[in-house]
Amino acid sequence: AAPLYRDASAPVEARVRDLLGRMTLREKAAQMAQIERTVASPRALTELGAGSVLNAGGSAPRDRASPADWAAMVDGMQRHALASRLGVPILYGTDAVHGHNNVYGATVFPHNVGIGATRDTELARRIGEATALEVRATGIHWTFAPCVAVCRDPRWGRCYESYSEDPEIVRSMTTIVSGLQGQPPADHPHGYPFLASVRENVLACAKHFVGDGGTDKGVNEGNAICSYEDLEAIHMTPYPDCIAQGVATVMASYSKWNGEPLHSSRYLLTDVLKGKLGFKGFVISDWEGIDRLCEPQQPRGSDYRYCIAQSVNAGMDMIMIPHRFEKFLEDIVFLVETGEIPMSRIDDAVERILRVKFISGVFEHPFSDQSLLDTVGCKEHRLLAREAVCKSLVLLKNGKDQKAPFLPLAKNAKRILVAGTHADDIGYQCGGWTIAWHGDSGKITLGTSILEAVQESMGVQTEVVYEKCPTEATIENGDFSYAVVVVGEVPYAEWTGDRTDLGIPFNGSELITRVASKIPTLVIVISGRPLVIESQVLEKIEALVAAWLPGSECTGITDCLFGDHDFIGTLPVTWYRSVDQLPINAGDANYDPLFPVGYGLKMFQS
Ligand SMILES: OC[C@@H]1[C@@H](O)[C@H](O)[C@@H](O)c2nc(-c3ccccc3)cn21
């Protein structure tokens, strides 16, 4: 008879115990390893039995790989895994953090800060559903999302991955977990990982536990200096909601709390997350997160055994190694054999990993489902992304006086100017974590730029003049009814986005002033965070819209500009006056921002 763990009708915990009981120490240790796709060899998967594979941001089967290419890659790895002694399938994980953003042609949704601006929790869930389908279409089981950071300082290079500085807004947006994984039944056991359908849902990952958005001065991977009460009230708030929805995995933060690295915090990973909050899925490290526990890091992870022992004993269940798999195996087996890591800790970690694998359905359905391929970038998902863009926009100024609103723009104007570095750049409007890890400029994937959306919106009698950097002659003699100037930040990710100078890049303020001095001007800011807008610049322009990082479907912007839809977005983060104010958050004493959290105008008085 087939071994119990292969019996899909057996209770999950019985299958876990049965399989665990058959595994050698090396096989258990291998299940705790997540390796990068470029080192996921037949030896690693079949002989050594690695538990999981990921692709780093931008690591793809080939340039502009098709969904079928991705699915073939993952299925190939799975076949090797199933050929291992006990045939334990892998879980393949990727950063699908605003759609399936590594995949050319996938729908790219607004980054989290824009979704926070919508305050639309049902929209967040629907985005999760659509993203799950596109991820499953490529054979992938698991996304390292949602990031539920509560970003308290916009100098942080990852603030756009945070829904808001307000923990309550972030908590409300965790509905994306139910979108990604499916909605657990009312009687679902608390803290237990959940997946509704192996065909249409993916495992989620609440990250980065805990306090990633609260580091001193917003330094990426820095140190959150605060009381436990503040850590709990501000940064931990979204986790109980993710856990209540059966989130399958949690990723530990690179950052520290009062000097203690999260990756080796037994108190936070075990006593709080697994104990107090009752989390029963598994905790994964960040990329080389345990290597960072050994300072100096050179040679990288200088005392790797020390790193492994500190982290695993603190409660880390899976290690995103991602390259030195065999070194990891050697070291962790040595540490157990010498009693440094108790076998009970290994068994607890592997139990959690196997539990997630059994509830994910990957034992019964290890391979991709080709019938889903057409969902990648499909019309329905692009319409959903367009709706999200429209709802994410925040109208910060509309007319130099209330009685003369500037928006909606006239569709039948004779001649208009579209200008700025971000008017016609799909890469810029998508931001980081898109195709390439840090993102890029240009036509990096399929989508509609703001210029294209404007051109498609105007009547035939309107001439749309586009100049990225308009000349004085154009501005002086253009005879334009109005100008749309689109400026903002270039894409960035993680520490490449850490910035203390938060003015509009490329001399954006100077461009705005040149145009607005002669032509009635709407400014659209494409950015992962509020940027400094000097008062004399703000006075000169007729209207100002914060568009955040809207993604591939910028028709959602013209849907508002021309009045088909009203603006509903409100600020999820404080729009500060100057960097000297930072950090500045709603609730602070003497809170005196340019625009407060919650601010957002409408065109049509409701
Ligand atoms: O992509 C996997 C994870 C992602 O889920 C985390 O949110 C993020 O902190 C992260 N940084 C790296 C990473 C960091 C340095 C070099 C190479 C990769 C990898 N990752």
XYZ file of C-alpha atoms and ligand atoms in Angstrom:
626
model
C 0.000 0.000 0.000
C 1.120 3.567 -0.637
C 2.721 5.237 2.403
C 0.260 7.306 4.487
C 1.815 10.634 3.498
C 0.787 9.960 -0.076
C -2.846 9.425 0.904
C -4.680 12.677 0.010
C -7.652 11.599 2.120
C -5.565 11.292 5.296
C -5.522 14.203 7.799
C -2.717 16.667 7.077
C -1.084 16.281 10.482
C -1.009 12.491 10.065
C 0.644 12.880 6.663
C 3.171 15.301 8.179
C 4.073 12.917 10.994
C 4.313 9.941 8.654
C 6.617 11.696 6.191
C 8.738 13.304 8.916
C 9.255 9.887 10.450
C 10.706 8.542 7.196
C 13.213 11.363 6.653
C 16.922 11.305 7.440
C 18.528 14.313 9.120
C 20.061 15.409 5.794
C 16.669 15.163 4.056
C 15.068 17.222 6.843
C 17.827 19.828 6.601
C 17.420 19.987 2.812
C 13.718 20.756 3.187
C 14.742 23.848 5.188
C 16.742 25.159 2.228
C 15.493 27.564 -0.439
C 17.889 27.898 -3.378
C 17.990 30.244 -6.350
C 16.819 28.919 -9.732
C 20.304 29.227 -11.253
C 21.666 26.603 -8.819
C 18.576 24.369 -8.777
C 20.403 21.474 -10.425
C 19.246 17.831 -10.670
C 21.803 17.080 -7.925
C 20.348 19.734 -5.632
C 16.754 18.646 -6.291
C 16.969 14.869 -6.721
C 20.066 13.774 -4.798
C 19.978 16.359 -2.007
C 16.242 17.132 -1.977
C 16.198 20.941 -1.598
C 12.811 22.004 -0.264
C 12.236 25.169 -2.254
C 13.428 27.267 -5.195
C 13.061 30.991 -5.855
C 14.009 33.443 -8.555
C 15.684 36.650 -7.471
C 14.098 39.852 -8.765
C 14.781 39.895 -12.495
C 16.086 36.302 -12.675
C 14.090 34.696 -15.514
C 14.437 31.642 -17.795
C 15.396 34.074 -20.578
C 14.842 37.659 -21.709
C 11.097 38.259 -22.217
C 10.418 34.628 -21.298
C 6.816 33.631 -22.014
C 4.494 32.247 -19.325
C 4.953 28.845 -20.989
C 8.738 29.194 -20.631
C 8.298 29.904 -16.905
C 5.938 26.970 -16.445
C 8.299 24.633 -18.290
C 11.173 25.756 -16.055
C 9.236 25.178 -12.824
C 7.785 21.863 -14.029
C 11.289 20.706 -14.971
C 12.556 21.417 -11.469
C 9.515 19.685 -10.000
C 10.204 16.544 -12.006
C 13.705 16.416 -10.502
C 12.297 16.905 -6.995
C 9.738 14.125 -7.453
C 12.582 11.798 -8.441
C 14.136 12.183 -4.974
C 14.011 9.245 -2.520
C 10.768 10.311 -0.843
C 9.483 12.339 -3.805
C 8.735 15.496 -1.795
C 7.721 18.250 -4.267
C 9.300 21.717 -4.116
C 7.528 24.978 -3.524
C 8.694 27.601 -6.017
C 8.530 31.195 -4.749
C 8.771 34.549 -6.503
C 8.237 38.255 -5.765
C 4.871 38.905 -7.392
C 4.376 42.083 -5.378
C 2.328 44.198 -7.808
C 1.133 41.574 -10.243
C 3.442 38.894 -11.601
C 6.016 41.599 -12.147
C 8.963 39.410 -13.194
C 7.044 38.143 -16.219
C 7.046 40.079 -19.504
C 3.452 40.864 -20.500
C 1.948 40.207 -17.068
C -0.475 42.759 -15.646
C 1.434 45.282 -13.518
C -0.743 46.717 -10.731
C -0.011 49.908 -8.752
C 2.524 49.434 -5.995
C 1.167 49.150 -2.445
C 1.315 52.860 -1.544
C -1.155 53.544 -4.389
C -3.437 50.736 -3.239
C -3.325 52.248 0.244
C -4.529 55.539 -1.281
C -7.669 53.780 -2.556
C -8.713 52.581 0.949
C -10.537 49.898 -1.098
C -10.004 46.605 0.753
C -12.171 44.644 -1.700
C -9.986 45.970 -4.551
C -6.906 44.660 -2.707
C -8.525 41.232 -2.486
C -9.445 41.248 -6.189
C -5.869 42.186 -7.091
C -4.711 39.218 -5.023
C -7.070 36.927 -6.946
C -5.873 38.147 -10.339
C -2.224 37.977 -9.321
C -2.673 34.429 -8.037
C -4.040 33.290 -11.412
C -1.142 34.831 -13.338
C 1.386 33.318 -10.938
C -0.244 29.864 -11.115
C -0.282 30.110 -14.912
C 3.522 30.050 -14.782
C 3.511 26.994 -12.512
C 4.648 28.961 -9.470
C 3.149 28.085 -6.055
C 4.085 31.021 -3.783
C 4.587 34.760 -3.796
C 6.651 36.772 -1.315
C 3.734 39.149 -0.790
C 2.104 41.110 0.759
C 4.674 43.421 2.242
C 2.805 44.718 5.301
C 5.470 47.185 6.363
C 4.158 50.319 8.066
C 6.474 52.927 6.553
C 7.112 55.721 9.048
C 9.839 57.584 7.120
C 9.777 58.236 3.325
C 13.566 58.276 3.216
C 13.256 54.444 3.195
C 13.851 52.950 -0.238
C 10.906 50.558 0.198
C 8.181 52.941 1.333
C 6.242 52.304 -1.896
C 5.952 48.656 -0.831
C 4.062 49.826 2.266
C 0.314 50.488 2.029
C 0.516 53.324 4.546
C 2.163 54.945 7.561
C -1.096 54.210 9.392
C -1.108 50.658 10.808
C -4.896 50.511 10.566
C -4.796 51.170 6.789
C -2.102 48.503 6.326
C -4.099 46.056 8.448
C -7.250 46.676 6.371
C -5.367 45.978 3.130
C -4.316 42.482 4.253
C -7.450 41.276 2.456
C -5.013 40.639 -0.386
C -4.033 37.462 1.519
C -7.542 36.064 1.009
C -7.286 37.080 -2.641
C -4.000 35.270 -3.130
C -4.748 32.153 -1.031
C -8.551 32.107 -1.141
C -10.913 32.800 1.758
C -10.632 30.307 4.671
C -13.923 28.877 6.035
C -15.244 30.379 9.269
C -14.209 27.295 11.249
C -10.631 27.349 9.939
C -8.281 26.643 12.875
C -6.547 29.846 14.022
C -3.051 30.354 12.667
C -3.172 27.262 10.463
C -1.955 27.800 6.866
C -4.717 27.787 4.246
C -4.984 27.410 0.478
C -8.386 27.186 -1.206
C -7.457 25.834 -4.633
C -4.134 24.577 -5.911
C -5.344 25.564 -9.401
C -6.176 29.218 -8.770
C -4.496 30.260 -5.541
C -0.945 30.797 -4.387
C 0.675 30.714 -0.968
C 1.241 34.200 0.440
C 4.048 35.579 2.593
C 3.517 38.389 5.105
C 6.727 40.424 5.227
C 9.029 41.564 6.696
C 8.480 40.581 10.285
C 8.722 42.958 12.139
C 9.411 46.688 12.140
C 10.956 46.858 8.646
C 9.227 50.208 8.056
C 10.249 51.685 11.383
C 14.021 51.908 11.174
C 15.841 55.002 12.394
C 15.841 57.609 9.575
C 14.289 55.020 7.272
C 17.653 53.341 6.663
C 17.016 50.086 4.776
C 17.880 47.004 6.883
C 18.455 49.463 9.726
C 17.497 49.549 13.372
C 13.983 50.179 14.723
C 14.483 51.878 18.066
C 11.206 51.746 19.990
C 9.365 50.192 22.908
C 7.707 46.819 22.566
C 4.346 48.642 22.864
C 5.152 50.787 19.830
C 6.564 47.832 17.888
C 3.324 45.972 18.556
C 0.934 48.893 18.045
C 2.541 50.261 14.870
C 4.438 47.493 13.102
C 2.894 44.233 14.295
C -0.733 45.287 13.781
C -1.163 43.744 10.277
C 0.152 40.294 11.266
C -2.791 38.977 13.336
C -5.039 39.765 10.342
C -2.753 37.901 7.965
C -2.572 34.962 10.392
C -6.362 34.977 10.857
C -6.639 34.607 7.056
C -4.365 31.563 7.169
C -1.256 33.205 5.694
C 1.045 30.281 4.932
C 4.434 31.946 5.385
C 6.085 34.931 7.069
C 9.410 36.424 6.004
C 11.766 37.748 8.656
C 13.051 41.299 8.312
C 16.681 42.176 7.613
C 16.265 44.994 10.134
C 16.917 45.073 13.873
C 14.791 45.945 16.861
C 16.727 47.893 19.490
C 19.903 46.457 18.015
C 18.792 42.822 17.840
C 18.553 41.345 14.326
C 15.093 39.955 13.588
C 16.757 36.974 11.914
C 18.066 35.794 15.287
C 15.341 37.054 17.613
C 13.934 34.042 19.433
C 11.623 36.364 21.380
C 9.972 37.844 18.265
C 10.117 34.857 15.885
C 9.191 32.136 18.375
C 7.662 33.565 21.572
C 5.640 36.295 19.835
C 4.938 35.195 16.234
C 4.556 31.437 16.853
C 3.575 31.615 20.529
C 1.446 34.647 21.234
C 0.119 35.140 17.674
C -0.240 31.386 17.103
C 1.320 31.265 13.630
C 1.442 27.644 12.387
C 2.904 28.116 8.901
C 6.623 28.574 8.420
C 9.052 31.486 8.773
C 11.514 32.062 5.923
C 14.625 34.213 6.078
C 15.348 36.957 3.613
C 18.057 36.567 0.950
C 21.324 35.779 2.727
C 19.544 37.118 5.759
C 21.373 34.741 8.057
C 24.752 35.633 6.500
C 24.181 39.180 7.724
C 24.189 37.870 11.293
C 27.951 37.434 11.091
C 29.745 40.740 10.986
C 32.081 41.393 9.271
C 30.388 39.606 6.409
C 33.615 39.083 4.544
C 34.345 36.428 3.811
C 30.561 36.305 3.317
C 28.901 34.744 6.342
C 32.402 34.405 7.822
C 31.205 32.046 10.514
C 28.278 30.470 8.666
C 27.721 27.812 11.328
C 27.237 30.564 13.896
C 24.750 32.296 11.559
C 22.756 29.111 11.011
C 22.647 28.176 14.692
C 21.593 31.677 15.804
C 18.801 31.892 13.258
C 17.429 28.333 13.317
C 17.457 28.230 17.105
C 15.604 31.559 17.149
C 12.787 29.952 15.146
C 13.752 30.367 11.477
C 12.236 27.431 9.575
C 13.419 27.915 5.981
C 16.599 29.646 4.884
C 16.685 31.671 1.636
C 20.301 30.674 1.230
C 20.271 31.129 -1.919
C 23.544 29.818 -3.444
C 25.707 27.891 -0.940
C 23.283 24.982 -0.546
C 25.835 22.237 0.107
C 27.756 24.356 2.613
C 24.460 25.001 4.378
C 23.685 21.265 4.441
C 27.098 20.345 5.802
C 26.957 23.011 8.494
C 23.413 22.410 9.713
C 23.948 18.623 9.914
C 27.147 19.275 11.877
C 25.294 21.625 14.235
C 22.590 19.028 14.956
C 25.074 16.205 15.383
C 27.063 18.310 17.862
C 23.887 19.270 19.752
C 24.182 22.990 18.918
C 20.737 22.785 17.256
C 18.307 20.369 18.956
C 16.617 17.805 16.715
C 13.282 18.992 18.098
C 13.888 22.408 16.478
C 14.638 20.741 13.118
C 11.493 18.604 13.428
C 9.376 21.667 14.256
C 10.719 23.548 11.226
C 10.234 20.617 8.829
C 6.773 19.898 10.257
C 5.759 23.455 9.409
C 7.233 23.243 5.921
C 5.566 19.885 5.173
C 2.252 21.176 6.596
C 2.307 24.040 4.107
C 3.232 21.671 1.274
C 0.360 19.321 2.115
C -2.265 22.091 2.429
C -0.963 23.654 -0.798
C -2.064 20.600 -2.818
C 1.349 20.373 -4.475
C 1.628 16.649 -3.600
C -1.512 15.915 -5.616
C -0.948 18.580 -8.313
C 2.824 19.127 -8.635
C 2.735 20.546 -12.187
C 1.452 23.690 -13.926
C -1.983 23.964 -15.513
C -1.621 25.033 -19.141
C -5.261 26.137 -19.308
C -4.321 29.196 -17.238
C -1.678 30.541 -19.643
C -4.041 33.054 -21.267
C -4.768 34.734 -17.934
C -1.329 36.374 -17.963
C -1.899 40.019 -18.909
C -5.512 39.282 -19.931
C -8.000 42.081 -20.678
C -9.983 41.461 -17.484
C -6.896 41.843 -15.303
C -5.788 44.962 -17.187
C -9.225 46.491 -16.585
C -8.862 45.686 -12.882
C -5.427 47.349 -12.867
C -6.901 50.360 -14.693
C -9.608 50.629 -12.024
C -6.931 50.411 -9.315
C -4.910 53.198 -10.959
C -7.963 55.443 -11.159
C -8.838 54.873 -7.484
C -5.224 55.340 -6.351
C -4.833 58.889 -7.698
C -4.869 61.679 -5.108
C -5.960 65.151 -6.278
C -3.898 67.588 -4.203
C -4.775 70.862 -6.021
C -7.541 71.703 -8.483
C -7.529 75.315 -9.646
C -5.897 78.408 -8.229
C -9.136 79.081 -6.432
C -11.937 76.726 -5.467
C -14.474 78.524 -7.682
C -12.438 77.831 -10.817
C -11.561 74.121 -10.786
C -9.039 73.166 -13.443
C -9.990 69.499 -13.743
C -11.670 67.762 -15.519
C -9.537 68.639 -18.554
C -11.282 69.505 -21.822
C -11.169 66.683 -24.380
C -11.862 69.083 -27.272
C -9.020 71.522 -26.660
C -7.346 72.658 -29.892
C -3.747 72.058 -28.819
C -2.223 70.699 -25.643
C 1.337 70.070 -24.459
C 2.394 66.871 -22.729
C 5.857 67.135 -21.172
C 8.180 65.625 -18.600
C 10.478 62.662 -18.074
C 7.668 60.393 -16.901
C 5.027 61.122 -19.555
C 5.995 58.317 -21.902
C 7.948 55.678 -19.979
C 6.374 52.341 -19.004
C 9.388 51.457 -16.884
C 9.188 54.674 -14.869
C 5.463 54.309 -14.250
C 5.915 50.727 -12.976
C 8.764 51.465 -10.566
C 10.976 48.890 -8.869
C 10.344 45.132 -8.799
C 9.306 45.187 -12.473
C 11.020 42.868 -14.975
C 14.347 43.850 -13.424
C 14.848 43.850 -9.664
C 15.311 47.615 -9.436
C 13.016 48.244 -12.416
C 14.194 50.147 -15.475
C 13.198 52.864 -17.964
C 11.616 52.397 -21.387
C 9.338 49.779 -22.904
C 10.227 47.073 -20.405
C 6.857 45.334 -20.706
C 3.417 45.722 -22.277
C 1.232 48.590 -21.097
C -0.127 52.087 -21.787
C 1.950 55.160 -20.992
C 0.376 58.398 -19.790
C 1.077 60.048 -23.140
C -0.562 57.162 -24.993
C -3.565 57.371 -22.667
C -3.876 61.118 -23.306
C -3.583 60.635 -27.075
C -6.280 57.936 -26.954
C -8.554 60.188 -24.895
C -8.456 63.332 -27.013
C -10.912 64.148 -29.757
C -9.591 64.024 -33.325
C -9.504 67.813 -33.555
C -7.018 68.081 -30.719
C -3.313 68.288 -31.445
C -1.243 66.646 -28.701
C 2.308 68.014 -28.712
C 4.780 65.877 -26.731
C 8.210 67.142 -25.666
C 9.978 65.375 -22.796
C 11.927 68.589 -22.132
C 10.074 71.388 -23.959
C 12.132 74.228 -25.420
C 11.493 77.852 -24.585
C 10.270 78.322 -28.159
C 7.661 75.591 -27.728
C 6.518 77.025 -24.426
C 6.433 80.628 -25.691
C 4.805 80.115 -29.091
C 2.919 76.904 -28.587
C -0.502 78.454 -28.160
C -1.577 75.558 -25.902
C -4.890 75.365 -24.067
C -3.124 73.576 -21.205
C -0.066 71.481 -20.377
C 0.259 68.141 -18.574
C 3.713 67.865 -16.997
C 4.605 64.385 -15.702
C 7.645 64.186 -13.419
C 8.896 61.905 -10.656
C 11.352 59.311 -9.450
C 13.310 56.725 -11.380
C 12.687 53.104 -10.335
C 14.532 51.752 -7.317
C 14.406 48.860 -4.865
C 15.661 48.384 -1.331
C 18.758 50.367 -0.427
C 19.050 51.903 -3.915
C 15.928 53.868 -2.955
C 17.221 55.189 0.359
C 17.332 58.948 -0.096
C 17.689 62.025 2.098
C 17.243 64.451 -0.814
C 13.585 64.078 -1.791
C 13.167 66.868 -4.349
C 11.672 66.043 -7.758
C 14.529 64.447 -9.756
C 15.797 65.735 -13.120
C 15.201 69.346 -11.973
C 11.478 68.649 -12.092
C 10.609 71.840 -10.216
C 12.510 73.932 -12.764
C 10.704 72.277 -15.678
C 7.340 72.772 -13.987
C 8.096 76.449 -13.367
C 9.187 77.047 -16.973
C 6.006 75.532 -18.369
C 3.566 76.821 -15.748
C 4.808 80.395 -16.123
C 3.323 80.490 -19.623
C 0.728 77.690 -19.879
C -2.039 76.564 -17.467
C -0.442 73.402 -16.103
C -1.481 70.136 -14.453
C 1.407 68.335 -12.747
C 1.330 64.561 -12.262
C 3.933 63.106 -9.882
C 5.046 59.504 -10.486
C 6.809 58.454 -7.281
C 7.011 55.838 -4.571
C 6.559 58.493 -1.922
C 5.686 62.172 -1.438
C 8.386 64.480 -2.866
C 9.301 68.018 -1.872
C 7.185 70.548 -3.788
C 8.249 74.102 -3.041
C 5.415 76.517 -2.253
C 6.364 78.851 -5.113
C 6.061 75.907 -7.516
C 2.744 74.823 -6.011
C 1.372 78.373 -6.420
C 2.267 78.496 -10.119
C 0.443 75.332 -11.184
C -3.275 74.935 -11.734
C -3.567 71.331 -10.512
C -1.513 68.598 -8.867
C -2.119 64.815 -8.896
C -0.132 62.186 -6.969
C -0.141 59.015 -9.106
C 2.390 56.972 -7.058
C 3.718 54.034 -9.146
C 0.650 53.143 -11.248
C 2.041 50.171 -13.194
C 1.162 49.164 -16.763
C -2.400 50.540 -17.092
C -2.176 54.350 -17.148
C -5.476 54.709 -18.940
C -6.697 54.737 -15.353
C -5.150 58.200 -15.059
C -6.977 59.754 -18.007
C -10.200 58.108 -16.778
C -10.014 60.675 -13.961
C -8.341 63.617 -15.713
C -11.120 63.895 -18.296
C -13.922 63.329 -15.809
C -15.143 59.832 -16.648
C -14.486 59.061 -12.996
C -14.048 61.344 -9.989
C -10.948 61.171 -7.783
C -11.508 59.081 -4.650
C -7.924 58.571 -3.485
C -6.697 60.090 -0.225
C -3.135 60.271 1.101
C -1.998 57.082 2.897
C 1.209 58.839 3.873
C 2.020 62.358 5.065
C 2.961 64.818 2.316
C 5.648 66.705 4.257
C 6.814 70.238 3.483
C 10.546 69.561 3.697
C 12.913 66.747 4.661
C 13.745 68.710 7.811
C 10.361 67.614 9.122
C 11.127 63.887 8.803
C 9.960 61.671 10.324
C 6.494 63.228 10.422
C 3.408 61.063 10.893
C -0.283 61.663 11.543
C -0.804 61.817 15.266
C 2.474 63.608 15.972
C 2.322 66.663 18.191
C 2.618 69.871 16.057
C 1.757 67.851 12.942
C 2.163 70.475 10.214
C 2.526 68.810 6.785
C 1.865 70.314 3.366
C -0.984 67.779 2.987
C -2.023 65.433 5.841
C -2.817 61.726 5.735
C -6.410 61.458 4.493
C -6.182 64.534 2.256
C -7.624 64.256 -1.257
C -9.882 66.532 -3.311
C -12.785 65.608 -5.535
C -13.662 67.242 -8.856
C -17.424 66.920 -8.483
C -18.811 68.056 -5.172
C -20.648 65.005 -3.878
O 13.591 38.411 -3.777
C 13.536 37.706 -2.579
C 13.623 38.677 -1.397
C 12.396 39.591 -1.310
O 11.226 38.798 -1.135
C 12.562 40.526 -0.099
O 11.401 41.351 0.099
C 13.753 41.457 -0.281
O 14.130 42.028 0.956
C 14.900 40.756 -0.960
N 16.101 41.268 -1.179
C 16.791 40.362 -1.901
C 18.161 40.555 -2.306
C 18.979 41.436 -1.566
C 20.296 41.634 -1.948
C 20.815 40.977 -3.063
C 20.001 40.115 -3.809
C 18.665 39.913 -3.428
C 15.991 39.263 -2.133
N 14.829 39.525 -1.524
